[in-house]
Amino acid sequence: MKIGIFGTGNIGGTLARKLAAAGHDVRITNSKPSEKLNAFAADIGATPVDAQGVVDGADMIILSIPFPAVAELPQDLFANLAANVPVVDTGNYYPGMRDPHIAEIDDGLPESVWVSNQVGRRVIKAFNNILAATLADGGRLVGAPDRIAAAVAGDDEAQKRIVMGIVDEVGFDPIDSGSLDDSWRQQPSTPVYCCDWNVEETRKALAQAVKGKAAATRDKLPEQFAALGPNPKHADVIASNRENNAPA
């Protein structure tokens, strides 16, 4: 597949590396100086391009950039992208920590619905509810007893199947978490968020989510991370998430 990726941070960069290693034609862009982008692309076997180069001829687009950067994308960027091409949103909203407050989301609009409104087409929500360290090192072969599951939400069933295939390819059990309007169930600090659950646990966690509850827990993340110390282990972060994201 020709896969275009916006963003080479923790999630976008890890996906680019994994997908290029799997033999996909990966094209990447970001806001960093071109020398750094070129060096990263050369290291992983991807092609550095501009924003339009990411989109042209792509079979899948991955948005792995902060929400302010999504809002700054050219409004006609996806105008000529075929309707059957999935646009995957991996993002998460962290107001007051990384992102400015967005009134619509604060009022309850699912984060990826907001992203859809910015880019002018419905997106598929995926890769947002696993940590970058999990994505990098937690992938397992199909059938492995310790295989972690990842939620995928969206309205187009064909697009969703394509994205779920990529989730499976990089080592995780894809779970259909419903429509894009349902994607609030996998937003930050919900029971399914960054807890490294298996298939059964993931389905249970999605069902346990309470609309509107997670934002208060999310806003306490700085305190939770401070309690873990300056260099927390991955297992400690997962344990903290499991404890703090649990339904009341």
mmCIF file of C-alpha atoms in Angstrom:
data_model
loop_
_atom_site.group_PDB
_atom_site.id
_atom_site.type_symbol
_atom_site.label_atom_id
_atom_site.label_comp_id
_atom_site.label_asym_id
_atom_site.label_seq_id
_atom_site.Cartn_x
_atom_site.Cartn_y
_atom_site.Cartn_z
ATOM 1 C CA MET A 1 0.000 0.000 0.000
ATOM 2 C CA LYS A 2 0.977 3.621 -0.500
ATOM 3 C CA ILE A 3 0.630 5.099 2.977
ATOM 4 C CA GLY A 4 1.015 8.808 3.659
ATOM 5 C CA ILE A 5 1.749 9.894 7.209
ATOM 6 C CA PHE A 6 1.459 13.393 8.661
ATOM 7 C CA GLY A 7 3.690 13.556 11.728
ATOM 8 C CA THR A 8 6.791 11.657 12.775
ATOM 9 C CA GLY A 9 6.458 11.922 16.544
ATOM 10 C CA ASN A 10 5.984 9.046 18.948
ATOM 11 C CA ILE A 11 3.017 7.415 17.217
ATOM 12 C CA GLY A 12 3.439 8.626 13.633
ATOM 13 C CA GLY A 13 7.161 7.899 13.571
ATOM 14 C CA THR A 14 6.687 4.435 15.048
ATOM 15 C CA LEU A 15 3.957 3.614 12.530
ATOM 16 C CA ALA A 16 6.136 4.890 9.695
ATOM 17 C CA ARG A 17 9.004 2.671 10.807
ATOM 18 C CA LYS A 18 6.837 -0.423 11.205
ATOM 19 C CA LEU A 19 4.924 0.027 7.970
ATOM 20 C CA ALA A 20 8.040 0.719 5.922
ATOM 21 C CA ALA A 21 9.672 -2.382 7.418
ATOM 22 C CA ALA A 22 6.585 -4.358 6.389
ATOM 23 C CA GLY A 23 7.141 -3.363 2.769
ATOM 24 C CA HIS A 24 4.627 -0.553 2.347
ATOM 25 C CA ASP A 25 5.462 2.538 0.292
ATOM 26 C CA VAL A 26 5.540 5.074 3.121
ATOM 27 C CA ARG A 27 5.665 8.825 2.564
ATOM 28 C CA ILE A 28 6.104 11.150 5.506
ATOM 29 C CA THR A 29 5.983 14.815 6.322
ATOM 30 C CA ASN A 30 6.141 16.949 9.445
ATOM 31 C CA SER A 31 6.899 20.446 10.639
ATOM 32 C CA LYS A 32 10.559 19.771 11.392
ATOM 33 C CA PRO A 33 13.438 21.091 9.268
ATOM 34 C CA SER A 34 13.811 19.073 6.088
ATOM 35 C CA GLU A 35 17.257 17.763 7.051
ATOM 36 C CA LYS A 36 15.815 15.965 10.064
ATOM 37 C CA LEU A 37 12.879 14.623 8.080
ATOM 38 C CA ASN A 38 15.222 13.444 5.333
ATOM 39 C CA ALA A 39 17.488 11.717 7.849
ATOM 40 C CA PHE A 40 14.591 9.944 9.536
ATOM 41 C CA ALA A 41 13.136 8.875 6.195
ATOM 42 C CA ALA A 42 16.483 7.478 5.070
ATOM 43 C CA ASP A 43 16.855 5.595 8.340
ATOM 44 C CA ILE A 44 13.497 3.813 8.073
ATOM 45 C CA GLY A 45 13.189 3.462 4.302
ATOM 46 C CA ALA A 46 10.418 6.033 3.772
ATOM 47 C CA THR A 47 10.146 8.968 1.357
ATOM 48 C CA PRO A 48 10.108 12.548 2.699
ATOM 49 C CA VAL A 49 7.566 14.753 0.921
ATOM 50 C CA ASP A 50 5.444 17.851 1.440
ATOM 51 C CA ALA A 51 1.796 17.747 2.528
ATOM 52 C CA GLN A 52 0.465 17.309 -0.999
ATOM 53 C CA GLY A 53 2.989 14.562 -1.641
ATOM 54 C CA VAL A 54 1.611 12.630 1.329
ATOM 55 C CA VAL A 55 -1.877 12.702 -0.171
ATOM 56 C CA ASP A 56 -1.264 12.190 -3.899
ATOM 57 C CA GLY A 57 -1.967 8.605 -4.931
ATOM 58 C CA ALA A 58 -2.235 7.372 -1.351
ATOM 59 C CA ASP A 59 -4.116 4.215 -0.393
ATOM 60 C CA MET A 60 -4.256 5.344 3.241
ATOM 61 C CA ILE A 61 -3.561 8.586 5.089
ATOM 62 C CA ILE A 62 -2.534 8.705 8.745
ATOM 63 C CA LEU A 63 -2.914 11.927 10.722
ATOM 64 C CA SER A 64 -0.603 11.811 13.722
ATOM 65 C CA ILE A 65 -0.272 15.486 14.538
ATOM 66 C CA PRO A 66 -1.573 17.704 17.380
ATOM 67 C CA PHE A 67 -5.026 19.198 17.005
ATOM 68 C CA PRO A 68 -3.771 22.748 16.299
ATOM 69 C CA ALA A 69 -1.777 21.345 13.356
ATOM 70 C CA VAL A 70 -4.886 19.554 12.049
ATOM 71 C CA ALA A 71 -6.729 22.876 11.995
ATOM 72 C CA GLU A 72 -3.892 24.406 9.957
ATOM 73 C CA LEU A 73 -3.976 21.822 7.147
ATOM 74 C CA PRO A 74 -5.034 23.293 3.782
ATOM 75 C CA GLN A 75 -8.823 23.052 3.517
ATOM 76 C CA ASP A 76 -8.693 21.501 0.056
ATOM 77 C CA LEU A 77 -5.894 19.050 0.856
ATOM 78 C CA PHE A 78 -8.084 15.952 0.518
ATOM 79 C CA ALA A 79 -10.336 17.310 -2.235
ATOM 80 C CA ASN A 80 -9.010 14.899 -4.861
ATOM 81 C CA LEU A 81 -8.483 11.929 -2.557
ATOM 82 C CA ALA A 82 -10.659 8.977 -3.570
ATOM 83 C CA ALA A 83 -13.665 8.462 -1.311
ATOM 84 C CA ASN A 84 -12.615 4.901 -0.446
ATOM 85 C CA VAL A 85 -9.210 5.927 0.945
ATOM 86 C CA PRO A 86 -9.158 5.814 4.771
ATOM 87 C CA VAL A 87 -7.947 8.892 6.621
ATOM 88 C CA VAL A 88 -6.857 7.649 10.041
ATOM 89 C CA ASP A 89 -6.846 9.939 13.076
ATOM 90 C CA THR A 90 -4.461 8.781 15.812
ATOM 91 C CA GLY A 91 -4.747 11.991 17.812
ATOM 92 C CA ASN A 92 -5.799 12.747 21.368
ATOM 93 C CA TYR A 93 -6.941 16.024 22.892
ATOM 94 C CA TYR A 94 -5.020 17.333 25.903
ATOM 95 C CA PRO A 95 -6.336 20.845 26.673
ATOM 96 C CA GLY A 96 -4.139 22.942 28.890
ATOM 97 C CA MET A 97 -1.307 20.416 28.624
ATOM 98 C CA ARG A 98 -0.463 20.416 24.926
ATOM 99 C CA ASP A 99 -3.522 21.757 23.116
ATOM 100 C CA PRO A 100 -5.523 24.963 23.405
ATOM 101 C CA HIS A 101 -9.110 24.517 24.511
ATOM 102 C CA ILE A 102 -11.497 23.685 21.676
ATOM 103 C CA ALA A 103 -15.021 24.696 22.648
ATOM 104 C CA GLU A 104 -16.814 22.066 20.570
ATOM 105 C CA ILE A 105 -14.826 19.213 22.118
ATOM 106 C CA ASP A 106 -15.146 20.675 25.597
ATOM 107 C CA ASP A 107 -18.914 20.692 25.003
ATOM 108 C CA GLY A 108 -18.905 16.961 24.226
ATOM 109 C CA LEU A 109 -18.190 16.618 20.503
ATOM 110 C CA PRO A 110 -16.097 13.445 19.995
ATOM 111 C CA GLU A 111 -12.519 14.405 19.201
ATOM 112 C CA SER A 112 -12.375 12.597 15.876
ATOM 113 C CA VAL A 113 -15.674 14.106 14.757
ATOM 114 C CA TRP A 114 -13.999 17.480 15.262
ATOM 115 C CA VAL A 115 -11.040 16.264 13.189
ATOM 116 C CA SER A 116 -13.467 15.151 10.479
ATOM 117 C CA ASN A 117 -14.983 18.608 10.407
ATOM 118 C CA GLN A 118 -11.539 20.145 9.949
ATOM 119 C CA VAL A 119 -10.430 17.921 7.070
ATOM 120 C CA GLY A 120 -13.790 17.753 5.309
ATOM 121 C CA ARG A 121 -14.347 13.989 5.413
ATOM 122 C CA ARG A 122 -15.161 11.340 7.974
ATOM 123 C CA VAL A 123 -12.066 9.737 9.459
ATOM 124 C CA ILE A 124 -11.276 6.414 11.082
ATOM 125 C CA LYS A 125 -10.128 6.591 14.719
ATOM 126 C CA ALA A 126 -7.271 4.176 15.451
ATOM 127 C CA PHE A 127 -3.910 3.828 17.218
ATOM 128 C CA ASN A 128 -4.918 6.456 19.772
ATOM 129 C CA ASN A 129 -5.549 4.137 22.718
ATOM 130 C CA ILE A 130 -2.125 2.486 22.911
ATOM 131 C CA LEU A 131 1.074 4.068 24.158
ATOM 132 C CA ALA A 132 3.941 4.705 21.757
ATOM 133 C CA ALA A 133 6.090 2.232 23.724
ATOM 134 C CA THR A 134 3.344 -0.362 23.374
ATOM 135 C CA LEU A 135 3.116 0.291 19.640
ATOM 136 C CA ALA A 136 6.895 0.024 19.267
ATOM 137 C CA ASP A 137 7.518 -3.095 21.349
ATOM 138 C CA GLY A 138 4.166 -4.667 22.246
ATOM 139 C CA GLY A 139 3.159 -6.176 18.921
ATOM 140 C CA ARG A 140 2.705 -9.954 18.850
ATOM 141 C CA LEU A 141 1.860 -12.615 16.273
ATOM 142 C CA VAL A 142 -1.774 -13.574 15.753
ATOM 143 C CA GLY A 143 -2.881 -15.974 18.471
ATOM 144 C CA ALA A 144 -0.200 -15.011 21.001
ATOM 145 C CA PRO A 145 -1.672 -15.242 24.520
ATOM 146 C CA ASP A 146 -0.341 -11.804 25.440
ATOM 147 C CA ARG A 147 -1.504 -10.013 22.287
ATOM 148 C CA ILE A 148 -2.838 -6.523 23.054
ATOM 149 C CA ALA A 149 -5.987 -5.175 21.405
ATOM 150 C CA ALA A 150 -6.510 -1.756 19.797
ATOM 151 C CA ALA A 151 -9.836 -0.028 19.184
ATOM 152 C CA VAL A 152 -10.901 1.159 15.729
ATOM 153 C CA ALA A 153 -13.948 3.406 15.260
ATOM 154 C CA GLY A 154 -15.486 4.720 12.051
ATOM 155 C CA ASP A 155 -18.538 4.978 9.839
ATOM 156 C CA ASP A 156 -17.295 3.425 6.584
ATOM 157 C CA GLU A 157 -17.146 -0.337 7.076
ATOM 158 C CA ALA A 158 -14.849 -0.964 4.106
ATOM 159 C CA GLN A 159 -12.387 1.691 5.263
ATOM 160 C CA LYS A 160 -12.561 0.352 8.785
ATOM 161 C CA ARG A 161 -11.667 -3.148 7.592
ATOM 162 C CA ILE A 162 -8.607 -1.773 5.786
ATOM 163 C CA VAL A 163 -7.430 0.013 8.920
ATOM 164 C CA MET A 164 -8.123 -3.020 11.097
ATOM 165 C CA GLY A 165 -5.935 -5.024 8.718
ATOM 166 C CA ILE A 166 -3.067 -2.613 9.344
ATOM 167 C CA VAL A 167 -3.629 -2.822 13.108
ATOM 168 C CA ASP A 168 -3.362 -6.600 12.835
ATOM 169 C CA GLU A 169 -0.289 -6.349 10.613
ATOM 170 C CA VAL A 170 1.664 -4.311 13.158
ATOM 171 C CA GLY A 171 0.901 -6.839 15.889
ATOM 172 C CA PHE A 172 -2.362 -5.987 17.643
ATOM 173 C CA ASP A 173 -5.869 -7.425 17.726
ATOM 174 C CA PRO A 174 -8.195 -4.876 16.084
ATOM 175 C CA ILE A 175 -11.510 -4.302 17.864
ATOM 176 C CA ASP A 176 -14.400 -2.618 16.074
ATOM 177 C CA SER A 177 -15.441 0.012 18.604
ATOM 178 C CA GLY A 178 -18.400 1.346 16.663
ATOM 179 C CA SER A 179 -19.168 4.484 14.699
ATOM 180 C CA LEU A 180 -17.154 7.669 14.754
ATOM 181 C CA ASP A 181 -19.778 9.163 17.049
ATOM 182 C CA ASP A 182 -18.949 6.295 19.443
ATOM 183 C CA SER A 183 -15.224 7.079 19.386
ATOM 184 C CA TRP A 184 -15.494 9.018 22.653
ATOM 185 C CA ARG A 185 -15.298 5.569 24.278
ATOM 186 C CA GLN A 186 -11.578 5.378 23.422
ATOM 187 C CA GLN A 187 -10.576 8.962 24.176
ATOM 188 C CA PRO A 188 -7.996 9.836 26.870
ATOM 189 C CA SER A 189 -8.694 8.480 30.361
ATOM 190 C CA THR A 190 -11.556 6.189 29.354
ATOM 191 C CA PRO A 191 -11.305 2.614 30.679
ATOM 192 C CA VAL A 192 -9.826 1.382 27.377
ATOM 193 C CA TYR A 193 -7.203 4.121 27.084
ATOM 194 C CA CYS A 194 -3.559 3.006 27.161
ATOM 195 C CA CYS A 195 -4.130 0.068 29.482
ATOM 196 C CA ASP A 196 -2.729 -2.747 27.273
ATOM 197 C CA TRP A 197 -5.902 -4.823 27.504
ATOM 198 C CA ASN A 198 -6.497 -8.017 25.527
ATOM 199 C CA VAL A 199 -9.543 -8.550 23.279
ATOM 200 C CA GLU A 200 -12.012 -9.500 26.007
ATOM 201 C CA GLU A 201 -10.754 -6.791 28.364
ATOM 202 C CA THR A 202 -10.879 -4.171 25.602
ATOM 203 C CA ARG A 203 -14.485 -4.960 24.729
ATOM 204 C CA LYS A 204 -15.423 -4.804 28.400
ATOM 205 C CA ALA A 205 -13.594 -1.495 28.870
ATOM 206 C CA LEU A 206 -15.315 0.069 25.853
ATOM 207 C CA ALA A 207 -18.697 -0.944 27.270
ATOM 208 C CA GLN A 208 -17.822 0.512 30.682
ATOM 209 C CA ALA A 209 -17.064 4.006 29.398
ATOM 210 C CA VAL A 210 -19.331 6.730 30.770
ATOM 211 C CA LYS A 211 -19.859 9.699 28.488
ATOM 212 C CA GLY A 212 -18.458 12.912 29.908
ATOM 213 C CA LYS A 213 -16.626 11.258 32.797
ATOM 214 C CA ALA A 214 -13.144 10.866 31.312
ATOM 215 C CA ALA A 215 -12.368 14.576 30.908
ATOM 216 C CA ALA A 216 -12.045 15.118 34.656
ATOM 217 C CA THR A 217 -9.634 12.189 34.932
ATOM 218 C CA ARG A 218 -7.701 13.379 31.881
ATOM 219 C CA ASP A 219 -7.198 16.803 33.415
ATOM 220 C CA LYS A 220 -5.498 15.162 36.416
ATOM 221 C CA LEU A 221 -2.875 13.471 34.231
ATOM 222 C CA PRO A 222 -0.076 15.862 35.258
ATOM 223 C CA GLU A 223 -0.640 14.885 38.887
ATOM 224 C CA GLN A 224 -0.744 11.193 38.000
ATOM 225 C CA PHE A 225 2.507 11.369 36.056
ATOM 226 C CA ALA A 226 4.172 13.408 38.797
ATOM 227 C CA ALA A 227 3.317 10.644 41.249
ATOM 228 C CA LEU A 228 5.162 8.142 39.050
ATOM 229 C CA GLY A 229 8.449 10.040 39.275
ATOM 230 C CA PRO A 230 10.737 11.412 36.563
ATOM 231 C CA ASN A 231 11.444 8.135 34.721
ATOM 232 C CA PRO A 232 8.504 5.776 35.152
ATOM 233 C CA LYS A 233 8.661 2.289 33.708
ATOM 234 C CA HIS A 234 6.167 1.326 31.037
ATOM 235 C CA ALA A 235 4.530 -1.163 33.387
ATOM 236 C CA ASP A 236 4.056 1.574 35.983
ATOM 237 C CA VAL A 237 2.317 3.848 33.461
ATOM 238 C CA ILE A 238 -0.003 1.030 32.420
ATOM 239 C CA ALA A 239 -0.797 0.205 36.056
ATOM 240 C CA SER A 240 -1.551 3.856 36.782
ATOM 241 C CA ASN A 241 -3.862 4.072 33.781
ATOM 242 C CA ARG A 242 -5.694 0.892 34.753
ATOM 243 C CA GLU A 243 -6.272 2.253 38.247
ATOM 244 C CA ASN A 244 -7.182 5.831 37.363
ATOM 245 C CA ASN A 245 -9.207 5.149 34.212
ATOM 246 C CA ALA A 246 -11.396 2.506 35.848
ATOM 247 C CA PRO A 247 -15.128 3.296 35.876
ATOM 248 C CA ALA A 248 -16.508 4.518 39.176
#
